[in-house]
PDB file of C-alpha atoms and ligand atoms in Angstrom:
ATOM      1  CA  UNK A   1      16.610  24.983   0.913  1.00 52.00           C
ATOM      2  CA  UNK A   2      15.764  22.100   3.215  1.00 57.00           C
ATOM      3  CA  UNK A   3      13.489  19.242   2.247  1.00 91.00           C
ATOM      4  CA  UNK A   4      11.606  19.433   5.525  1.00 96.00           C
ATOM      5  CA  UNK A   5      10.485  22.494   7.426  1.00 97.00           C
ATOM      6  CA  UNK A   6       8.053  23.323  10.202  1.00 98.00           C
ATOM      7  CA  UNK A   7       6.170  26.595   9.800  1.00 98.00           C
ATOM      8  CA  UNK A   8       4.290  28.387  12.555  1.00 98.00           C
ATOM      9  CA  UNK A   9       1.979  30.679  10.572  1.00 98.00           C
ATOM     10  CA  UNK A  10       0.283  30.953   7.195  1.00 98.00           C
ATOM     11  CA  UNK A  11       2.769  33.724   6.324  1.00 98.00           C
ATOM     12  CA  UNK A  12       5.725  31.412   6.963  1.00 98.00           C
ATOM     13  CA  UNK A  13       4.141  28.816   4.684  1.00 98.00           C
ATOM     14  CA  UNK A  14       3.572  31.283   1.838  1.00 98.00           C
ATOM     15  CA  UNK A  15       7.141  32.541   2.275  1.00 98.00           C
ATOM     16  CA  UNK A  16       8.439  28.971   2.020  1.00 98.00           C
ATOM     17  CA  UNK A  17       6.306  28.603  -1.120  1.00 98.00           C
ATOM     18  CA  UNK A  18       7.971  31.673  -2.652  1.00 98.00           C
ATOM     19  CA  UNK A  19      11.390  30.102  -2.087  1.00 97.00           C
ATOM     20  CA  UNK A  20      10.212  26.710  -3.332  1.00 98.00           C
ATOM     21  CA  UNK A  21       8.962  28.382  -6.543  1.00 97.00           C
ATOM     22  CA  UNK A  22      12.547  29.296  -7.446  1.00 96.00           C
ATOM     23  CA  UNK A  23      13.356  25.675  -8.150  1.00 94.00           C
ATOM     24  CA  UNK A  24      10.344  25.129 -10.427  1.00 96.00           C
ATOM     25  CA  UNK A  25      11.013  25.028 -14.117  1.00 94.00           C
ATOM     26  CA  UNK A  26       8.059  24.357 -16.426  1.00 94.00           C
ATOM     27  CA  UNK A  27       6.951  21.790 -17.375  1.00 94.00           C
ATOM     28  CA  UNK A  28       6.500  20.453 -13.861  1.00 96.00           C
ATOM     29  CA  UNK A  29       3.791  18.931 -11.705  1.00 95.00           C
ATOM     30  CA  UNK A  30       3.582  19.922  -8.053  1.00 97.00           C
ATOM     31  CA  UNK A  31       1.557  17.324  -6.193  1.00 96.00           C
ATOM     32  CA  UNK A  32       0.247  18.576  -2.850  1.00 96.00           C
ATOM     33  CA  UNK A  33      -0.960  16.077  -0.287  1.00 95.00           C
ATOM     34  CA  UNK A  34      -2.316  16.680   3.195  1.00 96.00           C
ATOM     35  CA  UNK A  35      -5.585  16.861   5.105  1.00 95.00           C
ATOM     36  CA  UNK A  36      -8.164  19.623   4.827  1.00 94.00           C
ATOM     37  CA  UNK A  37      -6.725  22.768   6.400  1.00 96.00           C
ATOM     38  CA  UNK A  38      -3.146  21.524   6.324  1.00 97.00           C
ATOM     39  CA  UNK A  39      -2.194  24.488   4.117  1.00 98.00           C
ATOM     40  CA  UNK A  40      -2.216  23.306   0.495  1.00 98.00           C
ATOM     41  CA  UNK A  41      -4.006  26.404  -0.809  1.00 97.00           C
ATOM     42  CA  UNK A  42      -1.968  28.675   1.470  1.00 98.00           C
ATOM     43  CA  UNK A  43       1.236  27.158   0.116  1.00 98.00           C
ATOM     44  CA  UNK A  44      -0.046  27.562  -3.453  1.00 98.00           C
ATOM     45  CA  UNK A  45      -0.464  31.320  -2.846  1.00 98.00           C
ATOM     46  CA  UNK A  46       3.255  31.538  -2.148  1.00 98.00           C
ATOM     47  CA  UNK A  47       4.236  29.369  -5.098  1.00 98.00           C
ATOM     48  CA  UNK A  48       2.075  31.302  -7.590  1.00 97.00           C
ATOM     49  CA  UNK A  49       3.327  34.645  -6.226  1.00 97.00           C
ATOM     50  CA  UNK A  50       6.923  33.389  -6.303  1.00 97.00           C
ATOM     51  CA  UNK A  51       6.504  32.428  -9.950  1.00 96.00           C
ATOM     52  CA  UNK A  52       5.257  35.948 -10.660  1.00 95.00           C
ATOM     53  CA  UNK A  53       1.991  34.622 -12.091  1.00 95.00           C
ATOM     54  CA  UNK A  54      -0.390  36.406  -9.662  1.00 96.00           C
ATOM     55  CA  UNK A  55      -0.487  38.147  -6.306  1.00 97.00           C
ATOM     56  CA  UNK A  56      -1.044  35.992  -3.224  1.00 97.00           C
ATOM     57  CA  UNK A  57      -4.536  37.338  -2.580  1.00 97.00           C
ATOM     58  CA  UNK A  58      -5.616  36.551  -6.140  1.00 97.00           C
ATOM     59  CA  UNK A  59      -5.025  32.872  -5.451  1.00 97.00           C
ATOM     60  CA  UNK A  60      -8.105  31.226  -3.976  1.00 96.00           C
ATOM     61  CA  UNK A  61      -9.177  27.654  -3.425  1.00 94.00           C
ATOM     62  CA  UNK A  62     -10.355  25.964  -6.628  1.00 90.00           C
ATOM     63  CA  UNK A  63     -12.566  23.614  -4.606  1.00 79.00           C
ATOM     64  CA  UNK A  64     -15.750  24.420  -6.528  1.00 77.00           C
ATOM     65  CA  UNK A  65     -14.391  25.716  -9.829  1.00 79.00           C
ATOM     66  CA  UNK A  66     -11.848  22.856  -9.874  1.00 83.00           C
ATOM     67  CA  UNK A  67      -9.177  24.603 -11.959  1.00 90.00           C
ATOM     68  CA  UNK A  68      -7.771  28.131 -11.771  1.00 94.00           C
ATOM     69  CA  UNK A  69      -5.297  29.516 -14.292  1.00 93.00           C
ATOM     70  CA  UNK A  70      -2.803  32.228 -13.383  1.00 95.00           C
ATOM     71  CA  UNK A  71      -0.271  34.139 -15.402  1.00 92.00           C
ATOM     72  CA  UNK A  72       0.013  35.013 -19.026  1.00 77.00           C
ATOM     73  CA  UNK A  73       2.317  34.366 -21.901  1.00 67.00           C
ATOM     74  CA  UNK A  74       5.323  36.073 -20.318  1.00 60.00           C
ATOM     75  CA  UNK A  75       5.307  34.570 -16.833  1.00 63.00           C
ATOM     76  CA  UNK A  76       4.144  31.206 -18.133  1.00 83.00           C
ATOM     77  CA  UNK A  77       0.872  29.694 -17.072  1.00 93.00           C
ATOM     78  CA  UNK A  78       0.225  28.177 -13.672  1.00 96.00           C
ATOM     79  CA  UNK A  79      -2.696  25.779 -13.301  1.00 95.00           C
ATOM     80  CA  UNK A  80      -4.056  25.186  -9.816  1.00 96.00           C
ATOM     81  CA  UNK A  81      -6.566  22.382  -9.390  1.00 93.00           C
ATOM     82  CA  UNK A  82      -8.230  20.630  -6.486  1.00 92.00           C
ATOM     83  CA  UNK A  83      -9.252  17.016  -7.065  1.00 89.00           C
ATOM     84  CA  UNK A  84     -11.142  16.730  -3.759  1.00 88.00           C
ATOM     85  CA  UNK A  85     -14.573  16.825  -5.387  1.00 85.00           C
ATOM     86  CA  UNK A  86     -13.653  14.750  -8.410  1.00 84.00           C
ATOM     87  CA  UNK A  87     -15.743  11.602  -8.103  1.00 83.00           C
ATOM     88  CA  UNK A  88     -14.866   9.638 -11.196  1.00 81.00           C
ATOM     89  CA  UNK A  89     -12.382   9.356 -13.972  1.00 77.00           C
ATOM     90  CA  UNK A  90     -15.027  10.855 -16.249  1.00 82.00           C
ATOM     91  CA  UNK A  91     -15.163  13.993 -14.021  1.00 81.00           C
ATOM     92  CA  UNK A  92     -11.416  14.067 -14.064  1.00 80.00           C
ATOM     93  CA  UNK A  93     -11.344  14.043 -17.858  1.00 80.00           C
ATOM     94  CA  UNK A  94     -13.677  17.058 -17.988  1.00 82.00           C
ATOM     95  CA  UNK A  95     -10.948  19.132 -16.287  1.00 81.00           C
ATOM     96  CA  UNK A  96      -9.164  19.251 -19.644  1.00 82.00           C
ATOM     97  CA  UNK A  97      -5.685  18.265 -18.520  1.00 81.00           C
ATOM     98  CA  UNK A  98      -4.951  16.832 -21.936  1.00 81.00           C
ATOM     99  CA  UNK A  99      -4.925  20.416 -23.232  1.00 82.00           C
ATOM    100  CA  UNK A 100      -2.839  21.584 -20.277  1.00 84.00           C
ATOM    101  CA  UNK A 101      -0.210  18.946 -20.934  1.00 84.00           C
ATOM    102  CA  UNK A 102      -0.041  19.857 -24.610  1.00 84.00           C
ATOM    103  CA  UNK A 103       1.970  22.937 -23.604  1.00 87.00           C
ATOM    104  CA  UNK A 104       4.566  23.641 -20.963  1.00 90.00           C
ATOM    105  CA  UNK A 105       3.263  24.920 -17.627  1.00 93.00           C
ATOM    106  CA  UNK A 106       3.486  24.627 -13.868  1.00 95.00           C
ATOM    107  CA  UNK A 107       0.595  22.482 -12.640  1.00 95.00           C
ATOM    108  CA  UNK A 108      -0.201  22.512  -8.912  1.00 96.00           C
ATOM    109  CA  UNK A 109      -2.622  19.878  -7.680  1.00 95.00           C
ATOM    110  CA  UNK A 110      -4.355  19.592  -4.324  1.00 94.00           C
ATOM    111  CA  UNK A 111      -5.540  16.073  -3.371  1.00 91.00           C
ATOM    112  CA  UNK A 112      -3.352  14.777  -6.167  1.00 86.00           C
ATOM    113  CA  UNK A 113      -3.424  11.284  -4.680  1.00 87.00           C
ATOM    114  CA  UNK A 114      -7.082  10.889  -5.711  1.00 86.00           C
ATOM    115  CA  UNK A 115      -6.203  10.350  -9.364  1.00 81.00           C
ATOM    116  CA  UNK A 116      -2.911   9.295 -10.878  1.00 78.00           C
ATOM    117  CA  UNK A 117      -2.086  11.796 -13.592  1.00 78.00           C
ATOM    118  CA  UNK A 118      -1.107  10.416 -16.960  1.00 74.00           C
ATOM    119  CA  UNK A 119       1.758  12.827 -17.484  1.00 84.00           C
ATOM    120  CA  UNK A 120       5.417  12.340 -18.361  1.00 85.00           C
ATOM    121  CA  UNK A 121       6.319  15.667 -16.715  1.00 92.00           C
ATOM    122  CA  UNK A 122       8.725  15.772 -13.790  1.00 94.00           C
ATOM    123  CA  UNK A 123       6.861  15.677 -10.485  1.00 94.00           C
ATOM    124  CA  UNK A 124       7.550  17.140  -7.067  1.00 95.00           C
ATOM    125  CA  UNK A 125       5.455  15.884  -4.179  1.00 95.00           C
ATOM    126  CA  UNK A 126       4.916  18.167  -1.206  1.00 97.00           C
ATOM    127  CA  UNK A 127       3.335  16.710   1.906  1.00 97.00           C
ATOM    128  CA  UNK A 128       1.717  18.998   4.490  1.00 97.00           C
ATOM    129  CA  UNK A 129       0.839  17.925   8.005  1.00 98.00           C
ATOM    130  CA  UNK A 130      -0.983  19.544  10.928  1.00 97.00           C
ATOM    131  CA  UNK A 131       1.183  19.586  14.041  1.00 97.00           C
ATOM    132  CA  UNK A 132      -1.429  21.278  16.233  1.00 95.00           C
ATOM    133  CA  UNK A 133      -2.245  24.979  16.465  1.00 97.00           C
ATOM    134  CA  UNK A 134      -0.615  26.907  13.641  1.00 98.00           C
ATOM    135  CA  UNK A 135       2.291  24.505  13.225  1.00 98.00           C
ATOM    136  CA  UNK A 136       2.610  22.594   9.949  1.00 98.00           C
ATOM    137  CA  UNK A 137       5.286  20.213   8.712  1.00 98.00           C
ATOM    138  CA  UNK A 138       6.123  20.614   5.018  1.00 98.00           C
ATOM    139  CA  UNK A 139       8.106  17.858   3.311  1.00 98.00           C
ATOM    140  CA  UNK A 140       9.323  17.602  -0.257  1.00 97.00           C
ATOM    141  CA  UNK A 141       9.536  13.983  -1.316  1.00 88.00           C
TER     142      UNK A 141
HETATM  143  N1  ADP B 201       1.673  27.263   9.433  1.00 64.34           N
HETATM  144  C1  ADP B 201       0.585  27.385   8.657  1.00 64.34           C
HETATM  145  N2  ADP B 201       0.684  27.073   7.344  1.00 64.34           N
HETATM  146  C2  ADP B 201      -0.420  27.152   6.538  1.00 64.34           C
HETATM  147  N3  ADP B 201      -1.636  27.528   6.939  1.00 64.34           N
HETATM  148  C3  ADP B 201      -1.784  27.863   8.238  1.00 64.34           C
HETATM  149  C4  ADP B 201      -0.686  27.806   9.142  1.00 64.34           C
HETATM  150  N4  ADP B 201      -1.122  28.181  10.364  1.00 64.34           N
HETATM  151  C5  ADP B 201      -2.428  28.460  10.230  1.00 64.34           C
HETATM  152  N5  ADP B 201      -2.844  28.274   8.955  1.00 64.34           N
HETATM  153  C6  ADP B 201      -4.229  28.430   8.501  1.00 64.34           C
HETATM  154  O1  ADP B 201      -4.716  27.138   8.177  1.00 64.34           O
HETATM  155  C7  ADP B 201      -5.592  27.222   7.066  1.00 64.34           C
HETATM  156  C8  ADP B 201      -5.073  26.375   5.919  1.00 64.34           C
HETATM  157  O2  ADP B 201      -6.074  26.337   4.947  1.00 64.34           O
HETATM  158  P1  ADP B 201      -5.802  25.930   3.440  1.00 64.34           P
HETATM  159  O3  ADP B 201      -4.507  26.479   2.968  1.00 64.34           O
HETATM  160  O4  ADP B 201      -7.034  26.279   2.686  1.00 64.34           O
HETATM  161  O5  ADP B 201      -5.658  24.342   3.570  1.00 64.34           O
HETATM  162  P2  ADP B 201      -5.970  23.190   2.495  1.00 64.34           P
HETATM  163  O6  ADP B 201      -5.913  23.805   1.130  1.00 64.34           O
HETATM  164  O7  ADP B 201      -4.890  22.182   2.742  1.00 64.34           O
HETATM  165  O8  ADP B 201      -7.328  22.654   2.841  1.00 64.34           O
HETATM  166  C9  ADP B 201      -5.674  28.683   6.672  1.00 64.34           C
HETATM  167  O9  ADP B 201      -6.790  29.250   7.296  1.00 64.34           O
HETATM  168  C10 ADP B 201      -4.375  29.256   7.227  1.00 64.34           C
HETATM  169  O10 ADP B 201      -4.475  30.631   7.545  1.00 64.34           O
HETATM  170 MG1   MG B 202      -7.261  23.814  -0.457  1.00 64.34          MG
END
């Protein structure tokens, strides 16, 4: 699959996420960057569904709850966190990532650039950009 794509609907973005999920092998960090509304949560729906950890509509923004966990023992766990509201390193520590990193998982982070994660896991960075209307550029870097 290509490293850069332009989607024209939320459905195209979730579909791309399902394909992208095929190349994810836990343990891995997926770092999502992009402005509010660029499609980070929408993309996560596709990734989580593609991994078989939950249905798309079960995946919601963790803006207020900060971390959502999907999947069980069989599918492997998927952690989805949003660092947008994390104000300090102390707040960040309360998310409990030390425990997450103790086991193998897929960790998907929105606003990952706000805090550098102390993790030796392989990382994939996905950048989302508004191109006006429903168009979004998705880049894997
Ligand atoms: N091509 C597209 N890709 C992703 N989302 C899109 C697209 N076109 C329109 N949208 C809409 O844009 C919004 C993206 O919101 P969301 O995924 O929550 O963004 P973020 O998590 O980056 O703030 C959703 O309402 C979605 O339906
Ligand atoms: Mg979001």
